[in-house]
Coordinates of C-alpha atoms and ligand atoms in Angstrom, one line a residue:
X131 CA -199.8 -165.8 154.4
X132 CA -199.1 -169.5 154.7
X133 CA -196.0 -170.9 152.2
X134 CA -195.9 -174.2 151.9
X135 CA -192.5 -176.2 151.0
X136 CA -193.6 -180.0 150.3
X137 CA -193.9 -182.2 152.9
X138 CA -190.7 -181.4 154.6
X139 CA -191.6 -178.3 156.4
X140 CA -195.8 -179.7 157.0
X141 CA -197.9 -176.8 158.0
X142 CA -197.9 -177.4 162.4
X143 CA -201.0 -176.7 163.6
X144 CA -200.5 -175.8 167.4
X145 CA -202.8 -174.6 170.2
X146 CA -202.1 -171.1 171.0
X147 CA -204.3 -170.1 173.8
X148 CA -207.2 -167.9 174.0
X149 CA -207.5 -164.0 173.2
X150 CA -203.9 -163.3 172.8
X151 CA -204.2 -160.4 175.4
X152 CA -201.2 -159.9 177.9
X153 CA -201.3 -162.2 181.1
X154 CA -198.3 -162.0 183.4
X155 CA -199.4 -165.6 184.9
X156 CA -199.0 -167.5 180.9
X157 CA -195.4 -169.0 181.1
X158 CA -193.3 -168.0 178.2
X159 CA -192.9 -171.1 175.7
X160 CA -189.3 -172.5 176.6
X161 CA -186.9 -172.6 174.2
X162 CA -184.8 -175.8 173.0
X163 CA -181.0 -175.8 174.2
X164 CA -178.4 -173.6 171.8
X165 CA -176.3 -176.8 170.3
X166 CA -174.2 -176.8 167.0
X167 CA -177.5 -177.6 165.1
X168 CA -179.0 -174.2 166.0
X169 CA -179.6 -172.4 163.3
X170 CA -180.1 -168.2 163.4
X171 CA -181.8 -165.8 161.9
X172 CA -182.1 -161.6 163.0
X173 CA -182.9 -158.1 162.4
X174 CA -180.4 -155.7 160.8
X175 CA -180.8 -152.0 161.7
X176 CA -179.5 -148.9 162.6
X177 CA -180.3 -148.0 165.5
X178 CA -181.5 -152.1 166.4
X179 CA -181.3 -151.7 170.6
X180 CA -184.7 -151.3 170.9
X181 CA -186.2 -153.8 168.8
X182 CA -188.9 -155.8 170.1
X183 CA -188.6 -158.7 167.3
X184 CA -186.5 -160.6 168.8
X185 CA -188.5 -161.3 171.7
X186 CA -191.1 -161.4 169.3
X187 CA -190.0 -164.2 167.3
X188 CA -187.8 -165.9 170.1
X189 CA -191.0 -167.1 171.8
X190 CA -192.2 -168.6 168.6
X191 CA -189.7 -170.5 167.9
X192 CA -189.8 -171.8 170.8
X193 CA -193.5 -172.0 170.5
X194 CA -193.1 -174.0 167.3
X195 CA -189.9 -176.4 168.9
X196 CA -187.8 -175.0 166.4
X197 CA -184.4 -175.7 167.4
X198 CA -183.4 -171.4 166.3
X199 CA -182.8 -168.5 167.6
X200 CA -183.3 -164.9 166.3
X201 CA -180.9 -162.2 167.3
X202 CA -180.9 -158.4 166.4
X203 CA -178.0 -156.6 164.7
X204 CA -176.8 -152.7 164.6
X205 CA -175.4 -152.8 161.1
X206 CA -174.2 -149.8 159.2
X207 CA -176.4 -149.2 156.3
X208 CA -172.4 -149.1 154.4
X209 CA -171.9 -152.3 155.6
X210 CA -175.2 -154.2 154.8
X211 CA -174.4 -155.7 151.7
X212 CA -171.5 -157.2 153.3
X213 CA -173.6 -158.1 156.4
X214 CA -176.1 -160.0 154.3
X215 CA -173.6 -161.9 152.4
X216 CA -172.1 -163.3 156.0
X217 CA -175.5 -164.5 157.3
X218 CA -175.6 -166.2 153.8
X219 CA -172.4 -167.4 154.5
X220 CA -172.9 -169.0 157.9
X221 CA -176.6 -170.2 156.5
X222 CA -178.8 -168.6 158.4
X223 CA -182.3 -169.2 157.8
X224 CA -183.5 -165.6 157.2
X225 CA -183.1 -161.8 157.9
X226 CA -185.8 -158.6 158.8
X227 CA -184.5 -155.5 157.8
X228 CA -185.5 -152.1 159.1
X229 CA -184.8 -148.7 159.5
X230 CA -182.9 -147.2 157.4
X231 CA -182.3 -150.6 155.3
X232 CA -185.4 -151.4 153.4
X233 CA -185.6 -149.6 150.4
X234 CA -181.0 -150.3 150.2
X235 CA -182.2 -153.7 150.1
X236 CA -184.1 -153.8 147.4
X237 CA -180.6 -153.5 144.8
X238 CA -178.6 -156.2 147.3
X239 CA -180.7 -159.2 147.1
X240 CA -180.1 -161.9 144.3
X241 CA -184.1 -162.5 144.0
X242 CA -187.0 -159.5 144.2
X243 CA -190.7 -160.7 145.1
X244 CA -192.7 -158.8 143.3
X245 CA -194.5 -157.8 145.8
X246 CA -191.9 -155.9 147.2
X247 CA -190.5 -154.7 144.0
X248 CA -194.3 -153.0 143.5
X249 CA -193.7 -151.7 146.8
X250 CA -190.1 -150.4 146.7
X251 CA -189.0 -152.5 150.3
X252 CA -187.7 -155.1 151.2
X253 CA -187.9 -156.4 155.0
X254 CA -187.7 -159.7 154.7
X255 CA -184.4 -162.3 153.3
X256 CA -185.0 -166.0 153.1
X257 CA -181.6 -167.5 152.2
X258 CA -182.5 -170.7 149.4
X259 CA -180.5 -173.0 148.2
X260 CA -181.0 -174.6 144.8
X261 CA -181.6 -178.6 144.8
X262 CA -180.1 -180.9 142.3
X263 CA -183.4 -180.5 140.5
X264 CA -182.7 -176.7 139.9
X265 CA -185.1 -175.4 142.3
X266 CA -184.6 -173.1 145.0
X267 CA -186.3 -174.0 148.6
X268 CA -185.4 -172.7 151.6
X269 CA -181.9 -173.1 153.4
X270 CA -183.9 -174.1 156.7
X271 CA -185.0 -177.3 154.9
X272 CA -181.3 -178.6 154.1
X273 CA -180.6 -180.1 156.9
X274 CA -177.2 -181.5 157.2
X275 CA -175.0 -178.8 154.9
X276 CA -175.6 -176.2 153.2
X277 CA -176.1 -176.6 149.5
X278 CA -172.8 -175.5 146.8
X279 CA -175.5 -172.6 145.6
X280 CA -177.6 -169.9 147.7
X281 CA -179.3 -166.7 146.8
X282 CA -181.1 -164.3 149.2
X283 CA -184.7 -163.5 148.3
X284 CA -186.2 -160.4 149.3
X285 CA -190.0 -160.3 150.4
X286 CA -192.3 -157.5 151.9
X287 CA -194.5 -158.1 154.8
X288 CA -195.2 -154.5 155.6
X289 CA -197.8 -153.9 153.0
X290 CA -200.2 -156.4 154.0
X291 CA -199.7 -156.3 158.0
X292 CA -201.0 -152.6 157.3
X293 CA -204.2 -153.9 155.9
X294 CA -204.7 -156.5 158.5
X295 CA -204.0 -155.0 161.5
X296 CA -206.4 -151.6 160.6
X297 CA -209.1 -154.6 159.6
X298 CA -208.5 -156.5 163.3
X299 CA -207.6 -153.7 165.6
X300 CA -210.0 -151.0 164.2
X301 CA -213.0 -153.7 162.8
X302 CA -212.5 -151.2 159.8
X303 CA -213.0 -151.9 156.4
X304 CA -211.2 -149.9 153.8
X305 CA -213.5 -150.7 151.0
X306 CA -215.9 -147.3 149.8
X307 CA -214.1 -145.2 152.8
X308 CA -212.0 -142.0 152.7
X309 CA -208.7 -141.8 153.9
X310 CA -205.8 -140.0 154.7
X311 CA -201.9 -141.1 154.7
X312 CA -199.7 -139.0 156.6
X313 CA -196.3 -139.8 155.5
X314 CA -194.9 -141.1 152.1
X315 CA -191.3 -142.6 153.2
X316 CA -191.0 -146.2 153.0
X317 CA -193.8 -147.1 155.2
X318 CA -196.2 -144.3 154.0
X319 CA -195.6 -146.0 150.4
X320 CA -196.5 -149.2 150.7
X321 CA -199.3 -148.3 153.2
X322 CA -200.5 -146.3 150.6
X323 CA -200.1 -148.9 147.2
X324 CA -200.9 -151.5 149.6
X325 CA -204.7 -149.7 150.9
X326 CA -205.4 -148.7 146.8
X327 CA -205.8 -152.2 146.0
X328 CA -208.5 -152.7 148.7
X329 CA -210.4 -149.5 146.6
X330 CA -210.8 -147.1 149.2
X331 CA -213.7 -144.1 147.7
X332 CA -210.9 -141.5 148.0
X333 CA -207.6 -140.9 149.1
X334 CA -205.4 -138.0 150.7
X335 CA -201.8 -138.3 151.2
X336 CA -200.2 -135.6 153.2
X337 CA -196.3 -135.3 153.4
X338 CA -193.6 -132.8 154.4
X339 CA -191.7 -133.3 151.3
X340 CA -194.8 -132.9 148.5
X341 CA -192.7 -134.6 146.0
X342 CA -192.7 -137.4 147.5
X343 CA -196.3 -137.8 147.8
X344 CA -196.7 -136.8 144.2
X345 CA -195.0 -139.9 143.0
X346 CA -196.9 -142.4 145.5
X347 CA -199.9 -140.3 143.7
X348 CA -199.1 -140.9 140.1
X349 CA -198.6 -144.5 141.2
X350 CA -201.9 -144.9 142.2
X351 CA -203.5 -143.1 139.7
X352 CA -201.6 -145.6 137.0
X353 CA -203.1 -148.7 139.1
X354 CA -205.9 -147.3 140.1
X355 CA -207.2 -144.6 138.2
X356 CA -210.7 -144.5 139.4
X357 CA -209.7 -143.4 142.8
X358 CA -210.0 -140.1 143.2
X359 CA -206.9 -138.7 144.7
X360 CA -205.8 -135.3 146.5
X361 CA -202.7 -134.1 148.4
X362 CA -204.4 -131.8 150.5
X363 CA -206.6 -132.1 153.7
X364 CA -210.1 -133.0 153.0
X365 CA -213.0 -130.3 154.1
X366 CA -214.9 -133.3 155.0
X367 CA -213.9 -135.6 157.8
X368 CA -212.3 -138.5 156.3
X369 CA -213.1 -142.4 157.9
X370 CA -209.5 -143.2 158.4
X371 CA -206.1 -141.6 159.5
X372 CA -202.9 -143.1 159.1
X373 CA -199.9 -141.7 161.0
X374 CA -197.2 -143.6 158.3
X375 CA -194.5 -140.6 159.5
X376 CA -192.0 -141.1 162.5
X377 CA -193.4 -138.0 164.2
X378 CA -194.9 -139.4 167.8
X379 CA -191.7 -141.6 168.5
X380 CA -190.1 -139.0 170.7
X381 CA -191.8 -137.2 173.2
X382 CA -190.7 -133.7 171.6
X383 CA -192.0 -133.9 167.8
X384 CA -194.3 -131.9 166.7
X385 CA -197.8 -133.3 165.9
X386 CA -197.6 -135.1 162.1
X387 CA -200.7 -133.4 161.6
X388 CA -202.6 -130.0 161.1
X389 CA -203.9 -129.8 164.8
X390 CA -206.4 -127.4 164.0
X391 CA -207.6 -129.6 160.5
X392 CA -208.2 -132.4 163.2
X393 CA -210.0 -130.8 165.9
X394 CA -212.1 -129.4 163.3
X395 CA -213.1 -132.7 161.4
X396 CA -212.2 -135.2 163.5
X397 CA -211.7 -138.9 161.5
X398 CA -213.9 -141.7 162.3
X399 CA -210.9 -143.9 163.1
X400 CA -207.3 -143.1 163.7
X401 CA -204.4 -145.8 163.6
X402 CA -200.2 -144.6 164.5
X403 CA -198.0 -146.9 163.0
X404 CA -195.5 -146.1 165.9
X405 CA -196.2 -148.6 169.3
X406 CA -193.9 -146.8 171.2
X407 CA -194.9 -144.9 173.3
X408 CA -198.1 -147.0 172.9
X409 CA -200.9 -144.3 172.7
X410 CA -198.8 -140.9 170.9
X411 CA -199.9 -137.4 170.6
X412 CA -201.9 -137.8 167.4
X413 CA -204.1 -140.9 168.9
X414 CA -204.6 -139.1 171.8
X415 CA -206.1 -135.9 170.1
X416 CA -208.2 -138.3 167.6
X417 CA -209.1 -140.3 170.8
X418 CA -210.4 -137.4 172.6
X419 CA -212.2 -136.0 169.8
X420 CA -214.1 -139.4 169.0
X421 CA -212.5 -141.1 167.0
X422 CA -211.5 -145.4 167.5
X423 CA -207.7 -145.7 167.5
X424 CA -205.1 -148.2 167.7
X425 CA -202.0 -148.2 167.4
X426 CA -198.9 -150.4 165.3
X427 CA -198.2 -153.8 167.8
X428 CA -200.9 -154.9 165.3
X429 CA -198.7 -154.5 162.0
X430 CA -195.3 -155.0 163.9
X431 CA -197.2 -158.8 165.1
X432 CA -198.3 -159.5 161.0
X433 CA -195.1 -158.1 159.8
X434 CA -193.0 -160.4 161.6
X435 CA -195.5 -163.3 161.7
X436 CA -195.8 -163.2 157.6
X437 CA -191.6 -163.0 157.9
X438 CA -191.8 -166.3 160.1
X439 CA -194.3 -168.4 157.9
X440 CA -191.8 -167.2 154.7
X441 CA -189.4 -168.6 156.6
X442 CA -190.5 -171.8 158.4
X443 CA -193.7 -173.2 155.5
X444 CA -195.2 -173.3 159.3
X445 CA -198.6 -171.3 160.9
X446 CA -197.1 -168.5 162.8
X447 CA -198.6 -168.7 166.4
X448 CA -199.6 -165.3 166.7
X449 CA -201.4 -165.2 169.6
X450 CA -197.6 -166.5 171.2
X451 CA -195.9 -163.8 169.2
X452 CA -198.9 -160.9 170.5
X453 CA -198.7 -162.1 174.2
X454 CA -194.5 -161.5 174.1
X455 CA -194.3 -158.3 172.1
X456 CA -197.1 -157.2 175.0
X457 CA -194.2 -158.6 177.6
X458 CA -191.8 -157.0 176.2
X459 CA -193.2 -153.5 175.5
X460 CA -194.9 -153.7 179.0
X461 CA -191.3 -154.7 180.7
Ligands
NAP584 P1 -189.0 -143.2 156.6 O1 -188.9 -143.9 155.3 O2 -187.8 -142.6 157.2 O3 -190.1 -142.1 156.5 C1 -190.3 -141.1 157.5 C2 -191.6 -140.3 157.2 O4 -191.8 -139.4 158.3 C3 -191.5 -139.5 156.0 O5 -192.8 -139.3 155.4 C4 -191.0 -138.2 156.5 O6 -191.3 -137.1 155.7 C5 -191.7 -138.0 157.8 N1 -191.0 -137.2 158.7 C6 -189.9 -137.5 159.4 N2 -189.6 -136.4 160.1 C7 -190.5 -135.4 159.9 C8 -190.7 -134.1 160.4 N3 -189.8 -133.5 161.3 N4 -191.8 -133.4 159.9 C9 -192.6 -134.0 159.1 N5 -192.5 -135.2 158.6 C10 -191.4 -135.9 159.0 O7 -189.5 -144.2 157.8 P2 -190.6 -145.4 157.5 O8 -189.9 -146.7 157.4 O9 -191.5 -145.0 156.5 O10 -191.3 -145.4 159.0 C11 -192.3 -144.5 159.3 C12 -192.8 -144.8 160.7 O11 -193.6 -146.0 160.6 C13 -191.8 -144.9 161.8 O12 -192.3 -144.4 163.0 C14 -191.7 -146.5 161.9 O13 -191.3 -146.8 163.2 C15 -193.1 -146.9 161.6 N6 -193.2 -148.3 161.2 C16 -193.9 -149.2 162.0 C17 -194.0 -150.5 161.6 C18 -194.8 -151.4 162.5 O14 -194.6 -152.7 162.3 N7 -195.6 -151.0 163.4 C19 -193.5 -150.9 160.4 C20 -192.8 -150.0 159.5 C21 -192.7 -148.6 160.0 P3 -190.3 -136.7 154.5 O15 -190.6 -137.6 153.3 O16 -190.6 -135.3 154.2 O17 -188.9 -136.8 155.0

């Protein structure tokens, strides 16, 4: 997604190198010196220490000679309403929220997108500012203070990073094909809204708690209701599955899916929203039993790159962004 704000914030149109796989001999981009025009933005969650966005979004802002910095922030999901109020205080540019604050989010911000109203999350603020006109533009594009009014808007990049990274990383197309969601939290919802509009042939949504896959289901079936729907497994392997549960992220869980279900019809393709570790138990059994699998640096890159180009009105350089999130999970 490319947002353009007038000629102040003119779409930069940078060389970002070649394939965008990891090279230990490409020098990071090197970031401007912090001074009292440095301007912030950052990831609130709960547990944040092992976020890979800033380093993520650090090299391309650098990358872009954006005089910012992005920082990441453990905040309470009590105090996040307070904690998005003093980033809108101290004008910062823009927050990513993420576990557990996406779906709290959605009843703090002044301004929904609706986008993310249709998918229940909100994992991107952009802090505006309104101009003497009336209209509200981003707070990175007042320069010298901060405007008398602000409002925080809330966006979703999730949904579509979803769709592009199973179109890139598994040369999948999701028209005419059969798939099956496992999970329906916040990620396994908007996966699954998200994946209806791009009129799959049939879908199956799998969760521990049935209710709330019923609900994602009579969602679907209000948008879409050609698509045929079921919440059980298929008796015919499917083209696609889609780990949307947090099941894989410690060594310990238990498989998100019926082991003997997959062994017996084994999906065409596989993708684990989980990075890390980067191949887990359910992408190694699919793997093994045929199928082509990837796993979620893909959606984590569009998520945040879609967050940065909301941000900025600028082309995310997403080849930068791939080659430090594969630093960073690699160091
Ligand atoms: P969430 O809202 O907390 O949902 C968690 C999901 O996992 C629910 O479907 C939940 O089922 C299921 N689950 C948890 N523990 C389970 C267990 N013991 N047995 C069976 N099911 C269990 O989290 P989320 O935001 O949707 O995130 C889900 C996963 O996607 C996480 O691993 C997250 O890291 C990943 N994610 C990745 C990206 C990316 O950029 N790559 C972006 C967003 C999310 P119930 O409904 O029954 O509780």
């Amino acid at each position: 997604m490319a947002t353009s704000f007038g000629p102040a914030a003119a779409e930069l149109r940078l060389p970002v190198g070649g394939a965008g796989r990891y090279n230990p001999r490409v020098p990071e981009p090197s970031a401007s010196a912090i001074n009292a025009a440095t301007r912030l933005c950052a990831v609130y969650g709960h547990p944040v220490r092992h976020s890979a966005s800033p380093a993520m979004h650090n090299a391309a802002l650098a990358r872009l000679g954006l005089n910012w910095r992005y920082l990441a922030f453990d905040v309470e999901p009590e105090r996040l309403g307070d904690a998005i109020k003093g980033a809108a205080a101290m004008g910062f540019v823009g927050l990513n929220l993420t576990v557990p604050h996406k779906i709290l989010a959605v009843d703090m911000v002044d301004y929904v997108d609706p986008a993310a109203r249709r998918w229940g999350a909100v994992n991107t603020i952009r802090f505006e500012g309104r101009t003497g006109g009336g209209d509200w533009l981003p707070l990175s594009l007042f320069q010298e203070a901060n405007p008398a009014q602000t409002r925080s808007a809330g966006f979703n990049t999730d949904a579509d990073a979803i769709v592009r990274a199973i179109q890139e990383d598994l040369a999948f197309a999701i028209r005419g094909k059969r798939i099956l969601i496992l999970g329906a939290g916040g990620a396994g919802r908007a996966a699954a809204l998200r994946l209806a509009d791009e009129h799959p042939a049939e879908m199956f949504l799998i969760n521990r708690t049935r209710s709330k896959a019923e609900e994602v289901a009579t969602e679907i079936a209000r948008s879409h209701p050609d698509i045929p729907l079921s919440l059980d497994y298929p008796s015919q392997p499917v083209d696609l599955a889609l780990n949307a549960t947090s099941l894989g992220l410690n060594l310990r869980d238990p498989l998100p899916v019926n082991e003997a279900w997959l062994c017996a019809q084994p999906p065409a393709h596989a993708y684990d929203m989980i990075y890390r570790p980067a191949e887990t138990p359910f992408l190694k059994l699919a793997r093994e039993r045929g199928a082509k699998t990837a796993n979620g640096l893909g959606m984590l890159l569009h998520q945040g790159a879609d967050s940065l180009e909301i941000w900025t009105g600028q082309i995310a350089p997403r080849d930068t962004m791939r080659l430090a999130l594969e630093r960073f999970l690699q160091g």
